[in-house]
PDB file of C-alpha atoms in Angstrom:
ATOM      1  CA  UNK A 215       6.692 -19.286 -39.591  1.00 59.00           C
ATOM      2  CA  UNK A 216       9.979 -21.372 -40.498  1.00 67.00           C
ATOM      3  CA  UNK A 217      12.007 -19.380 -43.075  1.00 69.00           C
ATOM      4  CA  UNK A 218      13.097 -21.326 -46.454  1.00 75.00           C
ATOM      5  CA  UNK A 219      16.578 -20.425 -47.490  1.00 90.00           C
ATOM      6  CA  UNK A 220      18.036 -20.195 -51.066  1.00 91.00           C
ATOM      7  CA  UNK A 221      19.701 -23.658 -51.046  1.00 90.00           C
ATOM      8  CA  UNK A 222      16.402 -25.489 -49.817  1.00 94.00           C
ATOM      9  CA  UNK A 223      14.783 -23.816 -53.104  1.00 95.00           C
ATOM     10  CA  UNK A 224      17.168 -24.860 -54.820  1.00 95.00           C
ATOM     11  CA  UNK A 225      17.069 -28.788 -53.587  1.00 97.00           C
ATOM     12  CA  UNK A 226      13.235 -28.245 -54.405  1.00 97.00           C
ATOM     13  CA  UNK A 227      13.705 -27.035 -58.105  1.00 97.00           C
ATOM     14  CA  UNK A 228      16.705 -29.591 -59.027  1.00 98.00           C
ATOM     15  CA  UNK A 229      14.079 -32.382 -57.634  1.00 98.00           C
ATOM     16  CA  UNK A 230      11.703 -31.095 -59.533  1.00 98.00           C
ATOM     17  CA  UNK A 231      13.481 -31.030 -62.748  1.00 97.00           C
ATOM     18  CA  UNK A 232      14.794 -34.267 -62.891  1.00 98.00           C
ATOM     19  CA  UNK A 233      11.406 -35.474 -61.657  1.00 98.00           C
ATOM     20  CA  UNK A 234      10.168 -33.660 -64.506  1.00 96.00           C
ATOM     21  CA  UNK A 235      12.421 -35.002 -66.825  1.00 95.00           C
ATOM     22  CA  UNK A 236      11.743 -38.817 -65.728  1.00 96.00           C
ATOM     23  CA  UNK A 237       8.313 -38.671 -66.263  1.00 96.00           C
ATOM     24  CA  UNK A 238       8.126 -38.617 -70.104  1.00 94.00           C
ATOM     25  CA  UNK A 239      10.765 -41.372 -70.478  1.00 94.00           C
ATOM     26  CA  UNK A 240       9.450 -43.370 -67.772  1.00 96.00           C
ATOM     27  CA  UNK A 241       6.021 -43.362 -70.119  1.00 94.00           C
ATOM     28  CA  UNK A 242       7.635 -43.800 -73.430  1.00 93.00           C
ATOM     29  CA  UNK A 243      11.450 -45.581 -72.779  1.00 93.00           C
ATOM     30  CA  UNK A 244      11.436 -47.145 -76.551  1.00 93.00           C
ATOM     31  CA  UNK A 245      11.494 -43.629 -77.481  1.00 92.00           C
ATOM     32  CA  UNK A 246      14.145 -42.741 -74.974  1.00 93.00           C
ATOM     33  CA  UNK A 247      15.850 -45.843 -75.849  1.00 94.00           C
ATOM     34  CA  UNK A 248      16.064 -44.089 -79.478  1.00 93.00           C
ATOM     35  CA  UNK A 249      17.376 -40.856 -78.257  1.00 92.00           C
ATOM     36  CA  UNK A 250      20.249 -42.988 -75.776  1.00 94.00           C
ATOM     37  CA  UNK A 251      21.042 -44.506 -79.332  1.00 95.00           C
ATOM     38  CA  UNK A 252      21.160 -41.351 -81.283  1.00 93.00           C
ATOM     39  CA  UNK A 253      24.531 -40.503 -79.016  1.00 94.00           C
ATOM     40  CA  UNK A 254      25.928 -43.681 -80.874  1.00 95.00           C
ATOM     41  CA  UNK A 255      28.285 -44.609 -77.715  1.00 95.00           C
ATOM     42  CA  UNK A 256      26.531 -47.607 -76.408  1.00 95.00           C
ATOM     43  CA  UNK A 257      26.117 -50.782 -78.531  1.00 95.00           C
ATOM     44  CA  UNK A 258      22.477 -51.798 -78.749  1.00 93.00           C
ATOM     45  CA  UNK A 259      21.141 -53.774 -76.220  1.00 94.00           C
ATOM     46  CA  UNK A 260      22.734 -51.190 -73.882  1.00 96.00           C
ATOM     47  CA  UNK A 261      20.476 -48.100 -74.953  1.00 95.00           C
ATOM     48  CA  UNK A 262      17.915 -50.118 -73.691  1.00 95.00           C
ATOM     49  CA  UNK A 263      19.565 -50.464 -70.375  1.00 96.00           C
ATOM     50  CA  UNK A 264      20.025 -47.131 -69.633  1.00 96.00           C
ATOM     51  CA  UNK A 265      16.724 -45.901 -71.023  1.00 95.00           C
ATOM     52  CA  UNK A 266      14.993 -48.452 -68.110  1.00 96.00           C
ATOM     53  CA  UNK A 267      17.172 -47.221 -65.428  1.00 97.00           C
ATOM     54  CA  UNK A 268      18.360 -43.806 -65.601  1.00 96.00           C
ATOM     55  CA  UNK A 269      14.614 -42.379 -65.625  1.00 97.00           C
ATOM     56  CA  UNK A 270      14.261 -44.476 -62.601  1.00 98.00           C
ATOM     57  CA  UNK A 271      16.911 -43.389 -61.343  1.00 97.00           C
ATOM     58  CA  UNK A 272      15.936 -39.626 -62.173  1.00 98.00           C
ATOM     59  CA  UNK A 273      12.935 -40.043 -59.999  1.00 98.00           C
ATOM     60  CA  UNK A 274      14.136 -41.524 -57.104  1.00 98.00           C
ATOM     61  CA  UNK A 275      17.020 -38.614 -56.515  1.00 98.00           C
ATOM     62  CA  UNK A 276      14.408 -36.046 -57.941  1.00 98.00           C
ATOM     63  CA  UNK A 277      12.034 -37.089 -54.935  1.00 98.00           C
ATOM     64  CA  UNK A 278      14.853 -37.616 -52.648  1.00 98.00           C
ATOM     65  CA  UNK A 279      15.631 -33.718 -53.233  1.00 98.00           C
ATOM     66  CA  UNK A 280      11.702 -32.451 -53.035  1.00 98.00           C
ATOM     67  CA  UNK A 281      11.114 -34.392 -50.029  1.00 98.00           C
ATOM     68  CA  UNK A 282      14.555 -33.442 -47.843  1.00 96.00           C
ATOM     69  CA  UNK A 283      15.373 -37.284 -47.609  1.00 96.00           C
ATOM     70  CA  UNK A 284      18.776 -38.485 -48.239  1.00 96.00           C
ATOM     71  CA  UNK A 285      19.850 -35.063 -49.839  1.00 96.00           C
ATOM     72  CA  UNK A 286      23.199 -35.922 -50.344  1.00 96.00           C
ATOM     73  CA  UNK A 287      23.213 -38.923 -51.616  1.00 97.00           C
ATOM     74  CA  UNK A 288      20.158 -37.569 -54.278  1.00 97.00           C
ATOM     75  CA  UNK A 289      22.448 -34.666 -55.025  1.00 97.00           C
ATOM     76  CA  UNK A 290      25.525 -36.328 -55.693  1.00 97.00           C
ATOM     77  CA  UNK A 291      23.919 -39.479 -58.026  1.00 98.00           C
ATOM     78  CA  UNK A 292      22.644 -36.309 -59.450  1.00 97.00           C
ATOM     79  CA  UNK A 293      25.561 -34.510 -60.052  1.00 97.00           C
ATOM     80  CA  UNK A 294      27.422 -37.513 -61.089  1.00 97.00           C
ATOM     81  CA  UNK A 295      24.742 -38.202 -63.959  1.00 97.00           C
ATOM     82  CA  UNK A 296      25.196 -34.519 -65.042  1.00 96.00           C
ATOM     83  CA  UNK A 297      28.575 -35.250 -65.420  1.00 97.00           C
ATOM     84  CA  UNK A 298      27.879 -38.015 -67.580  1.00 96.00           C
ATOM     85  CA  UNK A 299      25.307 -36.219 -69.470  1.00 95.00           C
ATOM     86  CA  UNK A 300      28.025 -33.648 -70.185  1.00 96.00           C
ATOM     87  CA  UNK A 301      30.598 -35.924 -71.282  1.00 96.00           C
ATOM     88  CA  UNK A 302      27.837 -37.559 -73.895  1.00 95.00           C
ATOM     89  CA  UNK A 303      26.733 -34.015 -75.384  1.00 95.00           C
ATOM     90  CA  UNK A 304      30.385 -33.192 -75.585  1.00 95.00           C
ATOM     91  CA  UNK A 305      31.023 -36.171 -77.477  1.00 95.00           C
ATOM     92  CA  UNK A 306      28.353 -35.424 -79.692  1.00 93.00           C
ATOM     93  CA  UNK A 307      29.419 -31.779 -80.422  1.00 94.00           C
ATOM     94  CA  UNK A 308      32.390 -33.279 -81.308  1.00 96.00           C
ATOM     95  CA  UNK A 309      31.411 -35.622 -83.641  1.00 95.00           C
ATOM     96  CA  UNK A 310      28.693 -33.402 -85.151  1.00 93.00           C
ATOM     97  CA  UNK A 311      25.883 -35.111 -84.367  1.00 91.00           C
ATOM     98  CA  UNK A 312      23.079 -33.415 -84.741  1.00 87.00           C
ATOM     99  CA  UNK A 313      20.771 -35.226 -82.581  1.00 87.00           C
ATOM    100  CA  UNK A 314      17.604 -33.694 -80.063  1.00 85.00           C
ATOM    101  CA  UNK A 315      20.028 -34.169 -76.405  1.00 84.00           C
ATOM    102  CA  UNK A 316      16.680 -36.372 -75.076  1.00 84.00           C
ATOM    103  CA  UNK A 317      16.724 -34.313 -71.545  1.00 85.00           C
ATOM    104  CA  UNK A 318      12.846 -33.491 -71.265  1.00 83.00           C
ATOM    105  CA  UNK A 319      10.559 -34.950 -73.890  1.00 75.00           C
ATOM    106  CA  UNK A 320      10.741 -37.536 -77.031  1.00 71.00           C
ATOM    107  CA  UNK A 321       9.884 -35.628 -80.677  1.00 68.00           C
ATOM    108  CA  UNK A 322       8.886 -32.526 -80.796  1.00 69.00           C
ATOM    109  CA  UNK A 323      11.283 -29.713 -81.156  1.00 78.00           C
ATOM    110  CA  UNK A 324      14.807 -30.333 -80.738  1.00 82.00           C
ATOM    111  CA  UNK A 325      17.296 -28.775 -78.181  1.00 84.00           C
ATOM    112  CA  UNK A 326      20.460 -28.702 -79.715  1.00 84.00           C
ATOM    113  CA  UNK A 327      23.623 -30.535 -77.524  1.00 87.00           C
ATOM    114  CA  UNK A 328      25.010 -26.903 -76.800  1.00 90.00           C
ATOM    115  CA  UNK A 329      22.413 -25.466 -75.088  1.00 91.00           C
ATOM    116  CA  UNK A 330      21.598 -28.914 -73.135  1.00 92.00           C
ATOM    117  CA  UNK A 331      25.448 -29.020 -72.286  1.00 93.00           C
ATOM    118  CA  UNK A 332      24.730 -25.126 -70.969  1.00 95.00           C
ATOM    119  CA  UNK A 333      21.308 -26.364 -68.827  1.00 95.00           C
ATOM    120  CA  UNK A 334      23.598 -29.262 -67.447  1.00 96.00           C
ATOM    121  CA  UNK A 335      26.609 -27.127 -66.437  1.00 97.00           C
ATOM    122  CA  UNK A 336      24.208 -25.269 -64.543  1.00 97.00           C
ATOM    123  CA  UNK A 337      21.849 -28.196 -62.712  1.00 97.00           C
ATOM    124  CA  UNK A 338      25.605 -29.396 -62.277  1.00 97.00           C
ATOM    125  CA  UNK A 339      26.109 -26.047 -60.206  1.00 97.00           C
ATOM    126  CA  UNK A 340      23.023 -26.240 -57.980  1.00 97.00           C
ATOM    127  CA  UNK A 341      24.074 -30.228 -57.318  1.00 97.00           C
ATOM    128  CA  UNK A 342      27.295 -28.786 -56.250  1.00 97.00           C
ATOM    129  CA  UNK A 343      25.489 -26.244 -53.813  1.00 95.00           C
ATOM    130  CA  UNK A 344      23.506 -27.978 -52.639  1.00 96.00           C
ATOM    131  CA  UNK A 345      26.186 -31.204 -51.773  1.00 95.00           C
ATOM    132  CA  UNK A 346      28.241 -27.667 -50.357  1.00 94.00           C
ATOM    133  CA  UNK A 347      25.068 -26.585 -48.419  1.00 92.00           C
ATOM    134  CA  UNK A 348      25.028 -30.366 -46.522  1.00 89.00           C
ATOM    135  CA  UNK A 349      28.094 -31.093 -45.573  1.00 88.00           C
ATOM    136  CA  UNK A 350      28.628 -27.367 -43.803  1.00 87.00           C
ATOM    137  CA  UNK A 351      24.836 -28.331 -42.299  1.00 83.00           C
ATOM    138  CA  UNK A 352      26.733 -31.704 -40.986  1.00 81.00           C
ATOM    139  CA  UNK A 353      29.201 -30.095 -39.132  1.00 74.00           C
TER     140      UNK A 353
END
């Protein structure tokens, strides 16, 4: 029987999440759009943009992770959108928005920027360990 180690779980679980999270925007992206727009740091037609890709995009790296296929590029486009998710819930902290952060579902309760910013410093981490975990797998 073929032993799973930690980092493989936690490839599995970051793909999961951010399959999880594409989902509901993939099925409702005017809603997303709204929630892109609540940030206020794209004009309009933008918001738009980025709710039809990034969900897209979500999925693709989300199955990339689950499946064990191109792990580090999934885990770095990954990372690199945490970052950006970061810098936008920073941004709104700072400008006191109080806005729902958009992450899993659209309506419904809100999560508040600081705890979303706290969940993304953390799938941040497990991008990181797992990008860690390939390249010492490389050689």
């Amino acid at each position: 029987m073929k032993r799973i180690d930690f980092v493989t779980l936690l490839r599995i679980a970051l793909g999961g999440v951010f399959i999880y999270a594409a989902v509901p925007k993939i099925a409702d992206p005017v809603a997303f759009a709204g929630s892109v727009a609540a940030y206020r740091i794209l004009p309009y037609f933008w918001n738009y943009v980025a709710a039809a890709v990034l969900p897209f995009l979500e999925l693709i790296c989300g199955v990339l992770l689950v499946l064990g296929i191109r792990v580090r590029t999934g885990a770095l486009i990954i990372g690199a959108l945490n970052l950006v998710f970061m810098v936008a819930l920073a941004s709104a902290i700072v400008r006191g928005l109080d806005i729902d952060c958009g992450c899993f579902r659209q309506g419904g309760e809100k999560t508040t920027p600081w705890l979303a910013l706290a969940r993304d410093a953390v799938f941040l981490a497990m991008a990181a360990a797992v990008l860690r975990y390939e390249r010492l797998r490389a050689g």
